[in-house]
Coordinates of C-alpha atoms in Angstrom, one line a residue:
M1 CA -93.6 129.2 31.0
L2 CA -91.6 126.7 29.3
N3 CA -90.1 129.3 27.0
A4 CA -88.7 131.1 29.9
A5 CA -87.2 128.2 31.4
R6 CA -85.6 127.4 28.3
T7 CA -84.2 131.2 28.1
L8 CA -82.9 130.9 31.3
L9 CA -81.0 127.3 30.6
T10 CA -79.4 128.7 27.5
L11 CA -78.2 132.1 29.3
V12 CA -76.7 129.8 32.0
A13 CA -74.9 127.6 29.6
L14 CA -73.5 130.4 27.6
W15 CA -72.1 131.9 30.9
A16 CA -70.4 128.6 31.7
S17 CA -68.5 128.3 28.3
V18 CA -67.3 131.9 28.3
A19 CA -66.0 131.3 31.8
A20 CA -64.6 128.0 30.8
A21 CA -62.9 129.9 27.9
Q22 CA -61.5 132.7 30.3
F23 CA -59.6 130.2 32.7
E24 CA -58.0 128.1 29.6
L25 CA -56.8 131.7 28.3
D26 CA -55.5 132.2 31.9
L27 CA -53.7 129.1 31.8
T28 CA -52.1 129.6 28.5
G29 CA -51.0 133.0 28.6
S30 CA -49.6 132.9 32.3
D31 CA -48.3 136.2 33.6
T32 CA -45.5 134.2 35.3
K33 CA -42.0 136.3 34.4
K34 CA -38.5 134.5 33.5
A35 CA -35.8 134.6 36.4
P36 CA -34.1 137.7 35.8
T37 CA -30.5 137.8 34.8
P38 CA -27.8 139.1 37.1
E39 CA -26.7 142.4 35.6
K40 CA -22.7 142.9 36.1
K41 CA -21.5 145.8 37.9
K42 CA -19.7 148.7 36.1
G43 CA -16.1 148.1 35.2
E44 CA -16.4 143.9 35.9
K45 CA -14.4 141.9 33.4
P46 CA -16.2 138.8 31.9
G47 CA -15.6 135.6 33.5
P48 CA -14.6 132.6 31.6
A49 CA -18.1 131.1 31.0
D50 CA -18.9 134.7 29.1
E51 CA -15.7 134.3 27.2
G52 CA -15.0 130.6 26.5
G53 CA -12.0 130.8 29.6
L54 CA -9.9 133.2 27.3
D55 CA -8.2 136.5 29.0
L56 CA -9.3 139.2 26.2
S57 CA -8.3 142.3 28.4
S58 CA -6.0 145.1 26.8
T59 CA -3.1 144.0 29.0
A60 CA -3.4 140.0 28.0
D61 CA -0.4 140.3 25.7
V62 CA 1.9 142.1 28.0
K63 CA 4.5 140.1 29.9
L64 CA 6.3 141.5 33.3
V65 CA 8.3 145.0 33.2
L66 CA 11.1 146.5 34.9
L67 CA 10.5 150.0 35.4
L68 CA 14.1 151.8 36.6
P69 CA 14.3 154.7 38.9
P70 CA 14.5 157.7 37.3
V71 CA 17.9 159.5 37.0
V72 CA 18.2 162.9 38.3
K73 CA 21.3 165.5 38.6
V74 CA 22.0 166.3 42.1
T75 CA 24.2 169.5 43.1
T76 CA 26.2 169.8 46.4
S77 CA 27.9 172.5 47.8
Q78 CA 30.8 172.3 50.3
G79 CA 32.8 174.8 51.9
G80 CA 35.4 176.6 50.5
F81 CA 37.4 179.9 49.6
S82 CA 35.5 182.9 48.8
G83 CA 35.1 183.6 45.2
F84 CA 35.6 180.0 44.1
D85 CA 32.5 177.6 43.1
T86 CA 32.6 174.7 45.0
R87 CA 29.6 172.7 43.9
K88 CA 29.7 169.6 42.3
T89 CA 27.2 168.1 40.1
F90 CA 26.5 164.3 39.7
E91 CA 23.7 161.9 38.7
K92 CA 22.3 159.2 40.7
F93 CA 18.7 157.0 40.7
D94 CA 15.8 158.9 42.5
F95 CA 14.6 156.0 44.2
A96 CA 11.4 158.1 46.3
A97 CA 10.1 159.2 43.2
H98 CA 10.4 155.5 41.9
K99 CA 7.5 154.4 43.8
R100 CA 4.9 157.1 42.4
F101 CA 5.7 155.9 38.7
V102 CA 5.8 152.1 39.6
M103 CA 2.4 152.3 41.0
A104 CA 1.0 154.3 38.2
L105 CA 2.3 152.3 35.6
A106 CA 1.3 149.1 37.6
K107 CA -2.5 150.9 37.5
A108 CA -2.0 150.9 33.9
L109 CA -1.1 147.3 33.0
E110 CA -3.0 145.7 35.6
G111 CA 0.0 145.0 38.2
K112 CA 2.1 143.9 35.3
V113 CA 5.4 145.4 36.9
V114 CA 7.9 144.7 38.9
A115 CA 7.7 146.3 42.7
A116 CA 9.7 149.3 43.7
E117 CA 11.1 147.3 46.4
A118 CA 12.1 144.4 44.5
A119 CA 13.5 146.2 41.4
Q120 CA 16.1 148.5 44.1
A121 CA 16.8 144.9 45.8
A122 CA 18.1 143.7 42.3
I123 CA 20.1 146.8 41.6
T124 CA 21.9 146.4 44.8
S125 CA 22.0 142.5 44.8
E126 CA 23.4 142.6 40.9
G127 CA 25.7 145.4 41.4
I128 CA 24.2 147.7 38.7
T129 CA 25.7 151.2 38.6
L130 CA 24.4 154.1 36.7
A131 CA 26.8 153.2 34.2
L132 CA 25.8 149.7 33.7
A133 CA 22.3 150.4 33.7
R134 CA 23.0 152.6 30.5
T135 CA 24.5 149.6 28.8
S136 CA 22.3 146.6 27.1
A137 CA 24.5 144.4 28.9
G138 CA 23.7 145.8 32.5
R139 CA 20.1 146.1 31.5
A140 CA 19.8 142.3 30.2
K141 CA 21.3 141.4 34.0
L142 CA 18.8 142.9 36.0
A143 CA 16.0 141.3 33.6
R144 CA 17.1 138.0 34.2
A145 CA 17.6 138.7 37.7
V146 CA 13.7 139.7 38.3
G147 CA 12.0 137.4 35.3
A148 CA 10.9 140.7 33.2
A149 CA 10.5 141.1 29.5
Q150 CA 10.8 144.5 29.3
V151 CA 13.0 147.4 30.9
V152 CA 12.2 150.7 30.8
T153 CA 14.6 153.8 31.8
L154 CA 14.0 157.1 32.9
E155 CA 16.1 159.8 32.2
F156 CA 16.0 163.7 31.7
N157 CA 16.8 165.4 28.0
K158 CA 18.1 168.7 27.6
A159 CA 14.7 170.5 27.3
G160 CA 13.7 169.1 30.8
G161 CA 11.5 166.4 29.8
L162 CA 11.4 162.9 31.4
V163 CA 12.2 160.4 28.7
A164 CA 11.1 156.9 28.9
T165 CA 12.6 154.1 26.7
V166 CA 11.6 150.8 26.3
H167 CA 14.1 147.8 26.2
G168 CA 13.6 144.3 25.5
D169 CA 15.1 141.0 28.1
D170 CA 18.5 141.5 26.0
G171 CA 18.7 145.0 26.7
E172 CA 18.2 146.7 23.5
P173 CA 15.9 149.5 22.7
Q174 CA 12.3 148.5 21.5
G175 CA 10.1 151.0 19.6
E176 CA 10.0 155.0 20.1
P177 CA 10.7 156.7 23.4
F178 CA 7.8 158.8 25.2
T179 CA 8.4 162.0 27.0
V180 CA 6.6 164.0 29.6
A181 CA 7.5 167.6 29.3
N182 CA 8.6 169.7 32.2
A183 CA 8.5 166.9 34.6
A184 CA 11.6 168.0 36.7
G185 CA 9.8 168.1 40.1
L186 CA 8.6 164.4 39.5
T187 CA 5.1 165.2 41.1
Q188 CA 2.4 162.5 40.9
K189 CA 0.7 163.9 38.4
H190 CA 4.0 163.4 35.9
A191 CA 4.0 159.9 37.4
D192 CA 0.7 159.3 36.1
E193 CA 1.1 160.9 32.6
M194 CA 4.1 158.8 32.1
G195 CA 2.2 155.8 33.7
G196 CA -0.6 156.3 31.0
L197 CA 1.7 157.3 28.0
L198 CA 3.9 153.9 28.9
G199 CA 0.7 151.7 29.8
Q200 CA -0.5 152.7 26.5
G201 CA 3.1 152.3 24.3
L202 CA 3.7 148.8 26.3
I203 CA 0.4 147.3 25.3
A204 CA 0.7 148.5 21.3
L205 CA 4.3 146.8 21.5
A206 CA 2.7 143.6 22.6
K207 CA -0.2 143.4 20.7
A208 CA 2.1 144.0 17.3
K209 CA 4.5 141.2 18.8
A210 CA 1.2 138.8 19.7
P211 CA 0.7 136.3 16.7
E212 CA -2.8 136.5 15.4
S213 CA -5.1 133.6 15.9
T214 CA -5.9 131.1 12.9
P215 CA -8.5 128.6 12.8
V216 CA -7.5 125.3 13.1
V217 CA -8.4 122.8 10.2
Q218 CA -7.6 119.5 10.9
A219 CA -5.3 118.6 7.9
P220 CA -6.2 115.1 5.7
P221 CA -3.8 112.4 6.5
P222 CA -0.8 112.8 4.3
P223 CA -0.4 110.0 1.6
V224 CA 1.9 107.2 2.2
Q225 CA 5.5 108.1 0.6
E226 CA 9.0 107.0 0.4
D227 CA 11.8 107.6 3.1
V228 CA 13.3 110.7 1.7
V229 CA 16.6 112.3 3.4
D230 CA 16.2 115.9 3.0
A231 CA 19.5 118.2 4.0
P232 CA 19.4 120.6 6.8
P233 CA 18.0 123.8 6.0
L234 CA 20.7 126.4 5.8
E235 CA 20.8 129.2 8.3
V236 CA 19.5 132.5 6.7
V237 CA 21.2 135.8 7.9
S238 CA 19.9 139.1 6.7
P239 CA 22.5 141.2 4.9
G240 CA 22.3 144.0 7.5
A241 CA 22.4 141.7 10.4
T242 CA 25.0 141.8 13.2
R243 CA 25.9 140.3 16.2
K244 CA 24.6 142.2 19.1
G245 CA 27.1 141.0 21.4
W246 CA 30.2 142.9 19.2
S247 CA 28.6 146.1 19.5
P248 CA 30.9 149.0 20.6
D249 CA 30.4 149.7 24.7
P250 CA 32.9 151.8 26.7
D251 CA 32.0 149.8 29.6
R252 CA 32.6 146.3 28.2
T253 CA 35.8 146.6 25.7
R254 CA 36.8 143.2 24.8
V255 CA 39.4 144.1 22.1
A256 CA 41.5 147.5 21.6
V257 CA 44.3 148.5 19.4
A258 CA 45.7 151.8 19.1
V259 CA 48.6 153.1 16.9
G260 CA 50.5 156.4 17.4
G261 CA 53.9 158.4 17.4
G262 CA 55.5 160.5 19.8
G263 CA 59.1 161.7 21.2
V264 CA 61.7 159.1 22.7
L265 CA 63.8 160.6 25.4
R266 CA 67.3 158.8 26.6
G267 CA 69.6 159.7 29.3
L268 CA 72.7 157.2 30.3
S269 CA 75.0 157.5 33.3
V270 CA 78.2 155.4 33.0
D271 CA 80.6 154.9 36.2
G272 CA 83.6 152.6 37.0
E273 CA 87.0 152.2 36.3
S274 CA 86.3 151.7 32.4
A275 CA 84.4 154.6 31.8
G276 CA 86.7 156.6 30.9
Q277 CA 87.4 154.7 27.7
L278 CA 84.1 155.1 26.3
A279 CA 82.9 158.4 24.3
E280 CA 80.6 160.9 25.7
L281 CA 77.2 160.2 24.3
R282 CA 74.8 163.1 23.8
N283 CA 71.1 162.2 23.6
N284 CA 68.4 164.3 22.3
G285 CA 64.8 163.6 21.6
V286 CA 64.1 161.5 18.7
A287 CA 60.9 160.5 16.8
G288 CA 59.4 156.9 17.5
V289 CA 56.3 155.0 17.0
G290 CA 54.0 152.8 19.1
V291 CA 51.7 150.3 18.6
Y292 CA 49.7 149.1 21.4
A293 CA 46.6 145.8 21.6
Q294 CA 44.8 144.9 24.7
V295 CA 42.1 141.7 25.3
S296 CA 40.0 141.5 28.0
P297 CA 38.9 137.8 28.0
L298 CA 36.2 137.7 30.7
Q299 CA 34.3 140.3 28.7
F300 CA 33.5 137.6 26.0
V301 CA 31.5 135.7 28.6
P302 CA 28.1 137.4 28.8
S303 CA 27.5 136.0 32.6
L304 CA 30.7 138.1 33.5
A305 CA 30.8 140.8 31.5
A306 CA 28.5 143.2 33.9
S307 CA 30.1 141.9 36.8
R308 CA 32.5 144.0 38.8
W309 CA 35.1 140.9 38.8
A310 CA 35.0 141.3 35.4
D311 CA 38.6 143.5 34.5
L312 CA 41.2 140.9 33.5
E313 CA 43.5 142.6 30.8
L314 CA 46.0 141.2 28.5
E315 CA 48.5 143.9 27.1
V316 CA 51.0 144.0 24.4
H317 CA 53.2 147.2 23.5
F318 CA 55.8 147.8 21.4
R319 CA 58.1 151.1 20.3
R320 CA 60.5 151.7 17.7
A321 CA 62.7 155.0 17.7
F322 CA 64.3 156.5 14.5
V323 CA 67.6 156.9 15.9
R324 CA 71.3 156.6 14.5
A325 CA 75.1 157.6 16.2
T326 CA 77.3 160.1 14.6
G327 CA 80.6 160.8 15.8
V328 CA 81.9 164.5 16.4
G329 CA 85.4 165.6 17.1
G330 CA 88.7 163.9 17.1
S331 CA 89.5 160.7 15.1
V332 CA 85.6 159.5 15.3
E333 CA 84.6 162.7 13.4
G334 CA 81.6 162.0 10.9
T335 CA 81.8 158.6 11.6
R336 CA 78.1 156.9 11.6
C337 CA 76.6 154.0 12.9
S338 CA 72.9 152.7 12.9
V339 CA 71.2 152.0 16.1
T340 CA 68.3 149.5 17.1
D341 CA 66.4 151.2 19.9
D342 CA 63.3 149.8 20.8
D343 CA 60.8 148.5 23.5
L344 CA 58.7 145.4 23.9
Q345 CA 56.6 144.7 27.1
L346 CA 54.0 141.8 27.6
R347 CA 51.8 142.3 30.4
G348 CA 48.4 140.8 32.2
T349 CA 46.4 143.0 34.8
Y350 CA 43.6 142.1 36.8
R351 CA 41.5 145.1 38.7
V352 CA 38.6 144.9 40.8
K353 CA 36.2 148.2 41.3
V354 CA 36.6 149.1 44.9
A355 CA 33.3 150.6 45.4
T356 CA 29.6 151.3 43.4
G357 CA 29.2 154.3 41.6
T358 CA 30.3 155.7 38.0
Y359 CA 33.4 157.1 39.6
A360 CA 34.6 154.4 41.8
P361 CA 38.4 153.6 40.9
L362 CA 39.7 150.2 39.7
V363 CA 42.5 149.0 41.5
G364 CA 44.7 145.8 40.7
L365 CA 48.1 144.1 40.0
G366 CA 49.8 143.9 36.9
A367 CA 52.8 141.2 36.1
G368 CA 54.6 140.9 33.0
W369 CA 57.7 140.5 30.8
S370 CA 60.0 143.4 29.1
Q371 CA 62.5 144.0 27.0
E372 CA 64.6 147.6 26.4
R373 CA 67.4 147.6 23.9
T374 CA 69.8 150.4 22.6
V375 CA 72.5 148.5 20.3
F376 CA 74.8 149.9 18.2
E377 CA 75.5 148.0 15.0
A378 CA 78.5 148.0 12.6
C379 CA 80.1 150.6 14.5
S380 CA 83.4 151.3 15.6
L381 CA 82.6 154.1 18.2
P382 CA 83.3 153.3 21.7
L383 CA 79.9 153.3 22.8
V384 CA 77.7 150.8 25.2
S385 CA 75.3 148.3 23.6
A386 CA 72.8 147.8 26.0
T387 CA 69.8 144.9 26.4
Y388 CA 67.9 145.2 29.8
R389 CA 65.2 141.7 29.9
G390 CA 63.1 141.9 33.2
L391 CA 59.9 141.0 34.9
D392 CA 57.5 143.7 36.1
A393 CA 55.5 143.8 39.3
Q394 CA 53.0 147.0 39.3
L395 CA 50.3 148.5 40.9
R396 CA 47.3 149.4 38.4
V397 CA 44.9 152.0 38.9
R398 CA 42.2 153.2 36.6
Q399 CA 40.1 156.5 37.6
P400 CA 37.0 157.1 35.5
L401 CA 37.0 161.0 34.8
F402 CA 33.8 161.4 32.8
R403 CA 31.4 159.0 32.7
N404 CA 32.7 155.7 31.1
L405 CA 34.2 158.2 28.0
V406 CA 37.5 159.5 29.7
A407 CA 39.7 157.6 32.2
L408 CA 43.2 157.9 33.4
D409 CA 45.1 154.4 33.6
V410 CA 48.1 154.6 35.8
A411 CA 50.8 152.0 36.6
F412 CA 54.0 152.1 38.6
G413 CA 56.4 149.7 40.2
P414 CA 59.7 147.7 40.4
R415 CA 61.4 145.7 37.4
L416 CA 63.9 142.7 38.1
L417 CA 66.3 142.9 35.4
Q418 CA 67.7 139.2 34.2
S419 CA 71.5 138.6 34.5
D420 CA 73.8 136.6 32.8
Q421 CA 77.6 135.7 33.2
T422 CA 78.8 139.2 32.5
T423 CA 75.9 141.1 33.6
S424 CA 74.3 141.6 36.8
G425 CA 71.1 143.6 37.0
R426 CA 70.0 145.9 40.0
L427 CA 66.7 146.8 41.0
S428 CA 65.0 149.0 38.5
L429 CA 61.6 151.1 38.1
A430 CA 58.9 151.3 35.3
G431 CA 55.7 153.2 35.0
E432 CA 53.2 154.8 32.9
A433 CA 50.4 157.1 32.6
W434 CA 47.9 157.2 29.9
L435 CA 44.4 159.3 29.1
D436 CA 42.0 156.9 27.7
V437 CA 39.1 158.6 25.6
R438 CA 36.3 156.5 23.7
P439 CA 34.5 160.1 22.4
A440 CA 32.2 157.9 19.8
S441 CA 31.3 154.9 18.4
V442 CA 34.5 152.7 18.1
L443 CA 37.1 155.2 18.2
F444 CA 39.8 155.0 20.9
L445 CA 42.5 157.4 21.7
R446 CA 45.2 157.4 24.2
A447 CA 47.8 160.3 25.1
G448 CA 50.2 159.6 28.2
A449 CA 53.9 158.6 28.6
R450 CA 55.6 155.6 29.5
G451 CA 59.1 155.5 31.4
S452 CA 61.7 153.2 33.1
R453 CA 65.0 153.5 35.2
L454 CA 67.0 150.6 34.5
A455 CA 70.2 150.0 36.4
A456 CA 73.1 147.2 35.8
D457 CA 76.5 146.3 36.5
L458 CA 79.0 145.4 33.8
P459 CA 82.6 144.3 34.0
G460 CA 84.4 147.5 35.3
L461 CA 81.3 149.6 34.7
V462 CA 78.0 150.5 36.1
V463 CA 75.0 151.7 33.7
T464 CA 72.3 153.7 34.7
E465 CA 69.6 154.6 31.8
T466 CA 66.4 156.5 32.0
R467 CA 63.7 156.2 29.1
F468 CA 60.6 157.8 28.4
F469 CA 58.0 157.7 25.4
V470 CA 55.7 160.3 25.3
A471 CA 53.2 159.8 22.7
L472 CA 49.5 160.1 21.0
E473 CA 47.8 156.9 19.9
V474 CA 44.9 156.4 17.9
G475 CA 42.7 153.3 17.3
A476 CA 39.8 151.2 17.8
F477 CA 37.8 149.0 20.5
F478 CA 35.2 146.8 20.7

């Protein structure tokens, strides 16, 4: 009986020890799980806590971009006679398609694009024509107006592909252009494709320009040194570097010079009581040479260069004819005289573009001083030597004919001749018409004519002259 009781107590003690051990194991090996970490939604960017407050997105280095409207050709048809093609083709901005391309690019660059409405408002307020948008000065002016770091233009090539060219805030091209083939319709598909290409290209350009991050190492304090005066560093300019402001631009001509030759024609009419004492003058066309120079001072000011008010010109023209006088018949047979026949004109002109558009004329006024003379030197022939000095007031019109490469420049107005004790000038006329051509680079061509009708009263004589200089001049512009 006693043994049975001992056995029972032993079993009870063993069971209690096992239960206590199990309880201890449950406390130390609890099933309590850690709080779950919230999962991030698909496409959600890491916050500042995840990335230390740094923007590590793909567009972090991209600055604000201004996308200009696509340039398209429009053909209009007007009524006319049967058999005649009256269609006219001109270029313009496509503002309707512009919105699609801005939205597509903004999606690729996460909104770092100037809104279509803001871009169109800047084009209007700054007076940017299609011709100006094709110049570095016009693009730079637009970039400053909206605070953009880059300007992108959209134009079609000859194969019908839409070409996007990236320019910096100075208006100069950056990188290689991007092309979407067969984009004549400017559909949403074309906009999305161009937006993707442009987005990748602008991100690549921005990353190439962004400086690489380097660890900051605190340098030890510099040793104490005596004061040393160093000369300022010399400005280093690479041999191939050029001033951007002096690149040739047909829309921004600062200086133009030209030299050429042509024919000089002169007609003289002499009346009055002393006219019978003079020899009959027979005038034939002779060869002449002309020199022309033009300076536009306001084009040197960057803030005014692209303005419609910047067309101020200062001009110099000189012409010299190669001519001599020879007596024919009577007592003057074979007599020869040297002749000075030349023309000098100094003039200033201010013109304003009367409307926006590539082919809008520029109209203004010109004023200047002129001298035309025909002087017979060391000559016994009974001829009249004449020197006409006067003040000109002219209406000036410049009409673009083909983009900014070909233009017609016309001037016409009265000339008030100066008088002295023996000569009284009459109201005279002067005018000219020139075809200006800037075909490539700095090349400058002028072809046209300059003419005048001069009248003066001398003692016993009334002299009336007509003069023309028809020439072709070749030079350069900057």
